[in-house]
Short mmCIF file of C-alpha atoms and ligand atoms in Angstrom, two decimals:
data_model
loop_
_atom_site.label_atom_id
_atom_site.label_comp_id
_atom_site.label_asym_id
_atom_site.label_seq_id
_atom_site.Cartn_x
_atom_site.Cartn_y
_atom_site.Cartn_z
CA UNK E 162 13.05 7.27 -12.75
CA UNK E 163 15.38 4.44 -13.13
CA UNK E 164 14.09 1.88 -10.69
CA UNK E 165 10.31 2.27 -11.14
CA UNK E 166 7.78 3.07 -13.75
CA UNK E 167 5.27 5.88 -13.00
CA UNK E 168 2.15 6.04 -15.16
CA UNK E 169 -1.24 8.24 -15.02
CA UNK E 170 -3.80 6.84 -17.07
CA UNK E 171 -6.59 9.41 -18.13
CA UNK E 172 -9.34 7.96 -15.69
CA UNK E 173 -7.13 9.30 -12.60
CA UNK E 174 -5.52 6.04 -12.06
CA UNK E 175 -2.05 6.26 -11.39
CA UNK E 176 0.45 3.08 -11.60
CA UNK E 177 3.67 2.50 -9.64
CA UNK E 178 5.79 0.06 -10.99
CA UNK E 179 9.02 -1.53 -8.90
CA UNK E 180 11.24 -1.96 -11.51
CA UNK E 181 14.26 -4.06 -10.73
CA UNK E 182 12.77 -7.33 -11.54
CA UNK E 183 16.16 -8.90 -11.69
CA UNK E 184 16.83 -8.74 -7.90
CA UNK E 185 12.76 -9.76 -7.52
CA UNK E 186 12.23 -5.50 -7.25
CA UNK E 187 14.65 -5.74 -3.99
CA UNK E 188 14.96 -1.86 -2.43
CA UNK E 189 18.20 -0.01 -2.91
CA UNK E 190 18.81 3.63 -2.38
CA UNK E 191 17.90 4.75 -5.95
CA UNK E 192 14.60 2.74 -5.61
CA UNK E 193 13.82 3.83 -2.05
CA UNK E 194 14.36 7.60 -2.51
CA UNK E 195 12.20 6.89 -6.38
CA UNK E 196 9.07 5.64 -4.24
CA UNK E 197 9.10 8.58 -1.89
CA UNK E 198 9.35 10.70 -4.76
CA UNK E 199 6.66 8.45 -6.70
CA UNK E 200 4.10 8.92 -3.91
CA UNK E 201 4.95 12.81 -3.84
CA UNK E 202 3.73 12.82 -7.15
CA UNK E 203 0.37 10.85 -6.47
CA UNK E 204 -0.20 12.96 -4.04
CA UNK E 205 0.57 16.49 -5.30
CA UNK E 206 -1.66 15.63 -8.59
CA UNK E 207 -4.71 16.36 -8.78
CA UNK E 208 -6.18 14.66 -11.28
CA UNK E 209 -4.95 11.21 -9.54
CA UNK E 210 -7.41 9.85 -7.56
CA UNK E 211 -6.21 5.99 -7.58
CA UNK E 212 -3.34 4.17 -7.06
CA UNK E 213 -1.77 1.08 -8.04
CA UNK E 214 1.32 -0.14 -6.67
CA UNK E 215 2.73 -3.58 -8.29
CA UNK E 216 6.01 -5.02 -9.04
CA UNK E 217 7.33 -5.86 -12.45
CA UNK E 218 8.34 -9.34 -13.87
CA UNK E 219 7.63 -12.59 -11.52
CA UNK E 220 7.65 -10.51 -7.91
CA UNK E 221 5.84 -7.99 -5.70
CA UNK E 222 8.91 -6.69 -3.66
CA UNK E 223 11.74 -8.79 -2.09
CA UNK E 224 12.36 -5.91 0.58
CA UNK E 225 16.14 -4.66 1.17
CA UNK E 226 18.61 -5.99 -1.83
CA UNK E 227 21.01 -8.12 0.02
CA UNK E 228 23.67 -7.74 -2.48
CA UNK E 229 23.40 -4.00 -2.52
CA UNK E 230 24.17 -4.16 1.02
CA UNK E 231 27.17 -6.78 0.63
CA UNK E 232 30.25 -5.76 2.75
CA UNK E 233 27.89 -3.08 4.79
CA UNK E 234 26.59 -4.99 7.63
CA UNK E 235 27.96 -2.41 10.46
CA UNK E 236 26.33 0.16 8.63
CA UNK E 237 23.31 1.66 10.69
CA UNK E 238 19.76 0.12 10.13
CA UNK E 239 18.28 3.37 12.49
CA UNK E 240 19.70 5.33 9.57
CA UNK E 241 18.51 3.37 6.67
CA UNK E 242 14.52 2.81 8.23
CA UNK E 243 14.50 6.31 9.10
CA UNK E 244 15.84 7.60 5.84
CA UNK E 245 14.32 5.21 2.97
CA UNK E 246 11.74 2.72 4.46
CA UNK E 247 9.98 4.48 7.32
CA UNK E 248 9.33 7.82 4.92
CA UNK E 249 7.82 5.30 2.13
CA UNK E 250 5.44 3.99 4.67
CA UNK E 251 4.09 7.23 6.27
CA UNK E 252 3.53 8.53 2.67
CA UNK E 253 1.29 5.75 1.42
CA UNK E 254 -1.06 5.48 5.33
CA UNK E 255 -1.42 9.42 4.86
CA UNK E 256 -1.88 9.71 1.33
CA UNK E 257 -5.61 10.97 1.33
CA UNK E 258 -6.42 8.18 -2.30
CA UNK E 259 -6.84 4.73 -2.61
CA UNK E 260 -3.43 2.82 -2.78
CA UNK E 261 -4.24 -0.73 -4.33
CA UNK E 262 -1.56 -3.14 -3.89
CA UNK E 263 -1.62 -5.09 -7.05
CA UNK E 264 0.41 -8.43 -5.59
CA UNK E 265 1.65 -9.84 -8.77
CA UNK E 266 4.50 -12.43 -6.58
CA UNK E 267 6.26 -12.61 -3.73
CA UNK E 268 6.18 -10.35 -1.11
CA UNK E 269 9.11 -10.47 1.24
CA UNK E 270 10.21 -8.53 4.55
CA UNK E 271 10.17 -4.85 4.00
CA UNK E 272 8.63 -5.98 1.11
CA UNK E 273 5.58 -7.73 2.73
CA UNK E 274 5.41 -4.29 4.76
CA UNK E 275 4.60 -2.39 1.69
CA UNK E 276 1.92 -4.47 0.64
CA UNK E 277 0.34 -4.56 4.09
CA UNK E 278 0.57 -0.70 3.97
CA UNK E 279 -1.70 -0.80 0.78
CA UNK E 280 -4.98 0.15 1.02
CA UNK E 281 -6.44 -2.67 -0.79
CA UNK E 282 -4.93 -5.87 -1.95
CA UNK E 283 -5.70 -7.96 -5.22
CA UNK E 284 -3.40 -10.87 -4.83
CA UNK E 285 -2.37 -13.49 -8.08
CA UNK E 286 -2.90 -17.41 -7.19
CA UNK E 287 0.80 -17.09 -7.50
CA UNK E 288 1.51 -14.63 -4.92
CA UNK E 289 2.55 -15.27 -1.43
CA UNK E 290 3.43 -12.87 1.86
CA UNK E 291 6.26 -13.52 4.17
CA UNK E 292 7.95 -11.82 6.87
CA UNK E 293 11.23 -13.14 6.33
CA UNK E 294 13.46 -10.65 8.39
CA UNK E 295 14.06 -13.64 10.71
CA UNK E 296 15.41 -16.02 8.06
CA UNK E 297 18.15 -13.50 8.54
CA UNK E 298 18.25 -11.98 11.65
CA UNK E 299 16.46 -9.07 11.68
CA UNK E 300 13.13 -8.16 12.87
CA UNK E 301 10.21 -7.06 11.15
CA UNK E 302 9.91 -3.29 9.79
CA UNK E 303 8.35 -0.86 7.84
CA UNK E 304 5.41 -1.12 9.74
CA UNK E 305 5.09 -5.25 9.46
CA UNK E 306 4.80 -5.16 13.69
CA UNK E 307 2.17 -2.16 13.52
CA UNK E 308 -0.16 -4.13 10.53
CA UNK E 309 0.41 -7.75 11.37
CA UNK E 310 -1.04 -8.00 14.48
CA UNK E 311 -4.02 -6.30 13.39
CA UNK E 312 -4.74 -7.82 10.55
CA UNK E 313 -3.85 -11.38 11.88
CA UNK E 314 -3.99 -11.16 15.30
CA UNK E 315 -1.42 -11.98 17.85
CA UNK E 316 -0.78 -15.14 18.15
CA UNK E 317 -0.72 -15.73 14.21
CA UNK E 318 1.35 -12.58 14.44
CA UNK E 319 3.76 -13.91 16.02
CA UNK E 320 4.09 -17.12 14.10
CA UNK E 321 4.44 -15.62 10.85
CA UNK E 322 7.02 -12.73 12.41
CA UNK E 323 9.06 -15.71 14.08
CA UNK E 324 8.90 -18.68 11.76
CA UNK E 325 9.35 -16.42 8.57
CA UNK E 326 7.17 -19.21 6.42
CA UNK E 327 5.82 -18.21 3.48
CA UNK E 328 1.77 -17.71 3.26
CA UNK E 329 0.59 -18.09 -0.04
CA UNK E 330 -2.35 -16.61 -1.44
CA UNK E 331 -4.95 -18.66 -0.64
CA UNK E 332 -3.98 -18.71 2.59
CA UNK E 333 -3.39 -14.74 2.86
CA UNK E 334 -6.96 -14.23 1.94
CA UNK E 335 -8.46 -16.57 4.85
CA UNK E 336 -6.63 -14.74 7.11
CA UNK E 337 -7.15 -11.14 6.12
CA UNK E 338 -3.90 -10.23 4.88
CA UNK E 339 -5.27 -9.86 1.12
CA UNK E 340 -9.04 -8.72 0.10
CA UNK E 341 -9.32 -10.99 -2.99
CA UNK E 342 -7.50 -14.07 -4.77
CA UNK E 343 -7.59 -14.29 -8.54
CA UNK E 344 -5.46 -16.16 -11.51
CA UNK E 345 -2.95 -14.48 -12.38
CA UNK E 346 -4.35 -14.14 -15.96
CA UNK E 347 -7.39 -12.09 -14.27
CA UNK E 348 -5.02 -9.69 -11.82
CA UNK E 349 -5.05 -6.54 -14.04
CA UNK E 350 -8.48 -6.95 -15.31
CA UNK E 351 -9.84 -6.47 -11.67
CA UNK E 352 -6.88 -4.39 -10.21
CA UNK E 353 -7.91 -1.91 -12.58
CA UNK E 354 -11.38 -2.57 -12.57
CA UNK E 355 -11.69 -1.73 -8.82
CA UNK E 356 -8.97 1.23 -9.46
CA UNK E 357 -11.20 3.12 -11.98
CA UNK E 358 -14.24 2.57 -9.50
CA UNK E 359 -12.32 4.39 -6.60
CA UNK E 360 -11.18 6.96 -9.31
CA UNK E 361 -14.60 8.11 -10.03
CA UNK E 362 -15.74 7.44 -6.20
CA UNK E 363 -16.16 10.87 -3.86
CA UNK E 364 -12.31 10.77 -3.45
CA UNK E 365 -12.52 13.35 -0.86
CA UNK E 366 -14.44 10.84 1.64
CA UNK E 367 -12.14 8.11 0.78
CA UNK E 368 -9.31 9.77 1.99
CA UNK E 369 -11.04 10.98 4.92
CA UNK E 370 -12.17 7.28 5.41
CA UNK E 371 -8.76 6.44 5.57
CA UNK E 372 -7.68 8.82 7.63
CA UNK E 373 -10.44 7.65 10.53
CA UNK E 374 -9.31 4.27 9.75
CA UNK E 375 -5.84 4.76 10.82
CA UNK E 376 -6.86 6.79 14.02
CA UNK E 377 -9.34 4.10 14.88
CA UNK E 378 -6.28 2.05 15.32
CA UNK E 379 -4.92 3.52 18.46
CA UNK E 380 -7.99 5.72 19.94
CA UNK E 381 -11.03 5.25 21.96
CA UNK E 382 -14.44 5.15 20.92
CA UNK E 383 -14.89 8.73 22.48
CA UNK E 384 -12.18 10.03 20.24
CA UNK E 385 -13.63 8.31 17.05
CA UNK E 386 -16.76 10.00 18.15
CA UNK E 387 -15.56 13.18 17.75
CA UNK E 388 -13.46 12.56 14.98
CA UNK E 389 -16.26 11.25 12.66
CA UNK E 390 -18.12 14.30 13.46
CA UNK E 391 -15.11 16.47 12.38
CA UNK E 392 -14.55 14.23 9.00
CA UNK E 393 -18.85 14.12 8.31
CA UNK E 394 -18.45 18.18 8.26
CA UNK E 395 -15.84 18.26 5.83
CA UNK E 396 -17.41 15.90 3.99
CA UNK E 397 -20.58 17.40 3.87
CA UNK E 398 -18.73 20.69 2.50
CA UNK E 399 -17.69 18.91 -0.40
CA UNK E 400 -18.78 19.26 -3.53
CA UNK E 401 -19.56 15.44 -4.29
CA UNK E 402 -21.58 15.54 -1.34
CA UNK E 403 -24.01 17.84 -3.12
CA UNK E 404 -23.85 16.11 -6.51
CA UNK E 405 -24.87 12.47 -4.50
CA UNK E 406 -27.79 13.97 -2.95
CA UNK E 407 -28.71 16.17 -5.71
CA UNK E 408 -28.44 12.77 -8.45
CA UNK E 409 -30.54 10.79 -5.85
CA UNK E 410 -33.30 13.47 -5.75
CA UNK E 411 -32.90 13.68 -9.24
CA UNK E 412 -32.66 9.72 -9.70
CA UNK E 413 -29.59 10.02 -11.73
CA UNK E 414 -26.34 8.26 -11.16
CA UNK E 415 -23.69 10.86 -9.19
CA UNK E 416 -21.03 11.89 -11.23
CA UNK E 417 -18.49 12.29 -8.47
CA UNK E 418 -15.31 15.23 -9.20
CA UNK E 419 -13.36 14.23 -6.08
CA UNK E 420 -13.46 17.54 -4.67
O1 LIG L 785 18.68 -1.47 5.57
C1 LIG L 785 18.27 -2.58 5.97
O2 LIG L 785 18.82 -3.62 5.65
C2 LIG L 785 17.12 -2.65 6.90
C3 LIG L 785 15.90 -3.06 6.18
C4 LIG L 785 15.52 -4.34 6.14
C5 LIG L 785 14.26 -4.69 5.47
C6 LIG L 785 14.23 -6.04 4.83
O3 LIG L 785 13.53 -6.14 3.86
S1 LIG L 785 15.14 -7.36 5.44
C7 LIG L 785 14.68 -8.70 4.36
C8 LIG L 785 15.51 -8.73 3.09
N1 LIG L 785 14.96 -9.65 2.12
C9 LIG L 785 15.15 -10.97 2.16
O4 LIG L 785 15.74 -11.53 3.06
C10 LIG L 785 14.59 -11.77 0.99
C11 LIG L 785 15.69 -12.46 0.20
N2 LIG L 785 15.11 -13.22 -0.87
C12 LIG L 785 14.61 -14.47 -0.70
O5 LIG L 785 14.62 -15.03 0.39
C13 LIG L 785 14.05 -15.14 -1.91
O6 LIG L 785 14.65 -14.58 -3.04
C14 LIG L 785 12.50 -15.01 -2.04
C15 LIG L 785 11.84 -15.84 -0.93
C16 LIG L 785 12.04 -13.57 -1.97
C17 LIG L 785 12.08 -15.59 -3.42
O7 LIG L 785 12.62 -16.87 -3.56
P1 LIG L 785 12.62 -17.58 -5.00
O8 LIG L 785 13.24 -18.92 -4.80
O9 LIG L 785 11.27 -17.51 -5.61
O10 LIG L 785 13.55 -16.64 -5.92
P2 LIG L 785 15.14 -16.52 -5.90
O11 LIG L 785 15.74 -17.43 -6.91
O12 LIG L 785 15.66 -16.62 -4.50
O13 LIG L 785 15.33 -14.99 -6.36
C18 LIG L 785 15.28 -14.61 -7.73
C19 LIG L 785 16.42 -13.64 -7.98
O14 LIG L 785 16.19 -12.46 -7.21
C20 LIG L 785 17.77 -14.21 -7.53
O15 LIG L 785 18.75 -13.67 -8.36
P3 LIG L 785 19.72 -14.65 -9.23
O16 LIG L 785 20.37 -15.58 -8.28
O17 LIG L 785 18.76 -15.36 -10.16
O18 LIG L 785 20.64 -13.71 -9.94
C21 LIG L 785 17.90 -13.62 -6.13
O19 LIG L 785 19.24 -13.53 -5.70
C22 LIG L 785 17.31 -12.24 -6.35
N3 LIG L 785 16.81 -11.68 -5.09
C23 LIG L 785 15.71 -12.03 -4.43
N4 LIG L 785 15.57 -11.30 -3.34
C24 LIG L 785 16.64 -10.47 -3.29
C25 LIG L 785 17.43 -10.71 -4.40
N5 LIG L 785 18.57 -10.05 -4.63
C26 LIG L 785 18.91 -9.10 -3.72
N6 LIG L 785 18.19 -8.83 -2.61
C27 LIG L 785 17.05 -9.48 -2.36
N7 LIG L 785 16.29 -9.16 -1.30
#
């Protein structure tokens, strides 16, 4: 890769790193098309059961490079969500692991999309979220109008999506956008603390957790009825199912294969 750094440590955790810390990791092509490929990889390897996606140098993600883009502004935005963004964001909600958003900075417009996307967010005291499309025109993307508003609510929704102000971190965790604030000194030391948990977890239910938790999103409770009961049975055919019960009868801790 030349725009990101792709690491798999031996625990299962696997590290994405936007690499264009110059342009505050803005997304060109080479960098768009890199994280769809990125997130192929996560998910065709087996041995990866956790994921960390960060940002090198001082920011998270500034969303679509503006210079990149200079002299293009009749070019077609269907085209460009469609082709780079929108493929980046269906990856990561049905990618069946973990995704941890390590928020190292700023996270801006498309940008701010792809850490709301994350499973899990560990924000830095000195990172902050903002939905800036409207600073310049636009409207939020990449899934910013499907995750806003639910983690927010509506009327805050439409605040942040219409003023484009910046929330910092403290103020990201009080409203749910971010699970937990810590100095920036402390970010990888729980980032990967929680990472190697969920890579020795029963991967096989996390990703089915996730997968209820999306559909919970838009269906009724009689759906999410039967949908549990369809998840519990593959579930219960896993293997890590029988090593949990088997290491409580046996008062052991579970050693969990994620299969
Ligand atoms: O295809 C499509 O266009 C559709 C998709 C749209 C999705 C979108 O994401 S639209 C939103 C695009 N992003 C922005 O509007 C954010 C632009 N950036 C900023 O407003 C600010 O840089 C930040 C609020 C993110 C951070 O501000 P600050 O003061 O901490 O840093 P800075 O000095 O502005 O930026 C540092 C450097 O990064 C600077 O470079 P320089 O001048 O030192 O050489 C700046 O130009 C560069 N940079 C930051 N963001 C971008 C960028 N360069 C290119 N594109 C960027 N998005």
């Amino acid at each position: 890769y030349t725009s990101l750094l792709y690491d798999v440590r031996p625990d299962g955790v696997a590290t994405i790193t936007l690499n264009r810390p110059e342009v505050f990791n803005a997304f060109n092509d080479p960098l768009s098309y890199e994280l769809q490929d990125a997130l192929k990889q996560v998910a065709r390897d087996a041995t990866v059961r956790a994921v960390v996606l960060t940002g090198a140098g001082r920011a998270f993600c500034s969303g679509q490079d503006l210079k990149a883009t200079q002299g293009q502004e009749k070019r077609s935005f269907y085209d460009s969500l469609h082709k780079r963004y929108n493929p980046i964001i269906r990856a990561m909600r049905s990618l069946p692991k973990p995704i941890i958003g390590r928020l190292n900075g700023v996270a801006a417009g498309a940008g701010c999309s792809l850490a709301l996307a994350c499973d899990v967010l560990i924000a830095s005291e000195a990172a902050s979220l903002i939905e800036i499309f409207i600073n310049i025109g636009l409207v939020p993307d990449s899934g910013s109008s499907y995750f806003l508003p639910r983690a927010v609510g509506s009327l805050k929704a439409f605040e942040l999506a219409t003023l484009g102000s910046k929330v910092p971190a403290d103020e990201a965790l009080r409203l749910g956008l971010v699970n937990q604030v810590v100095p920036a000194e402390q970010l990888d030391d729980v980032t990967y603390a929680l990472a190697a948990r969920y890579a020795s977890a029963p991967t096989k239910s996390i990703g089915l957790i996730k997968q209820m938790l999306n559909k919970a999103g838009t269906a009724t409770l009689d759906e999410m009825l039967d949908y549990e009961a369809h998840c519990q049975q593959i579930a219960g055919e896993s293997e890590d199912y029988q090593e949990g019960v088997t290491a409580f009868r046996e008062k052991r801790k579970p050693v969990f294969k994620g299969v």
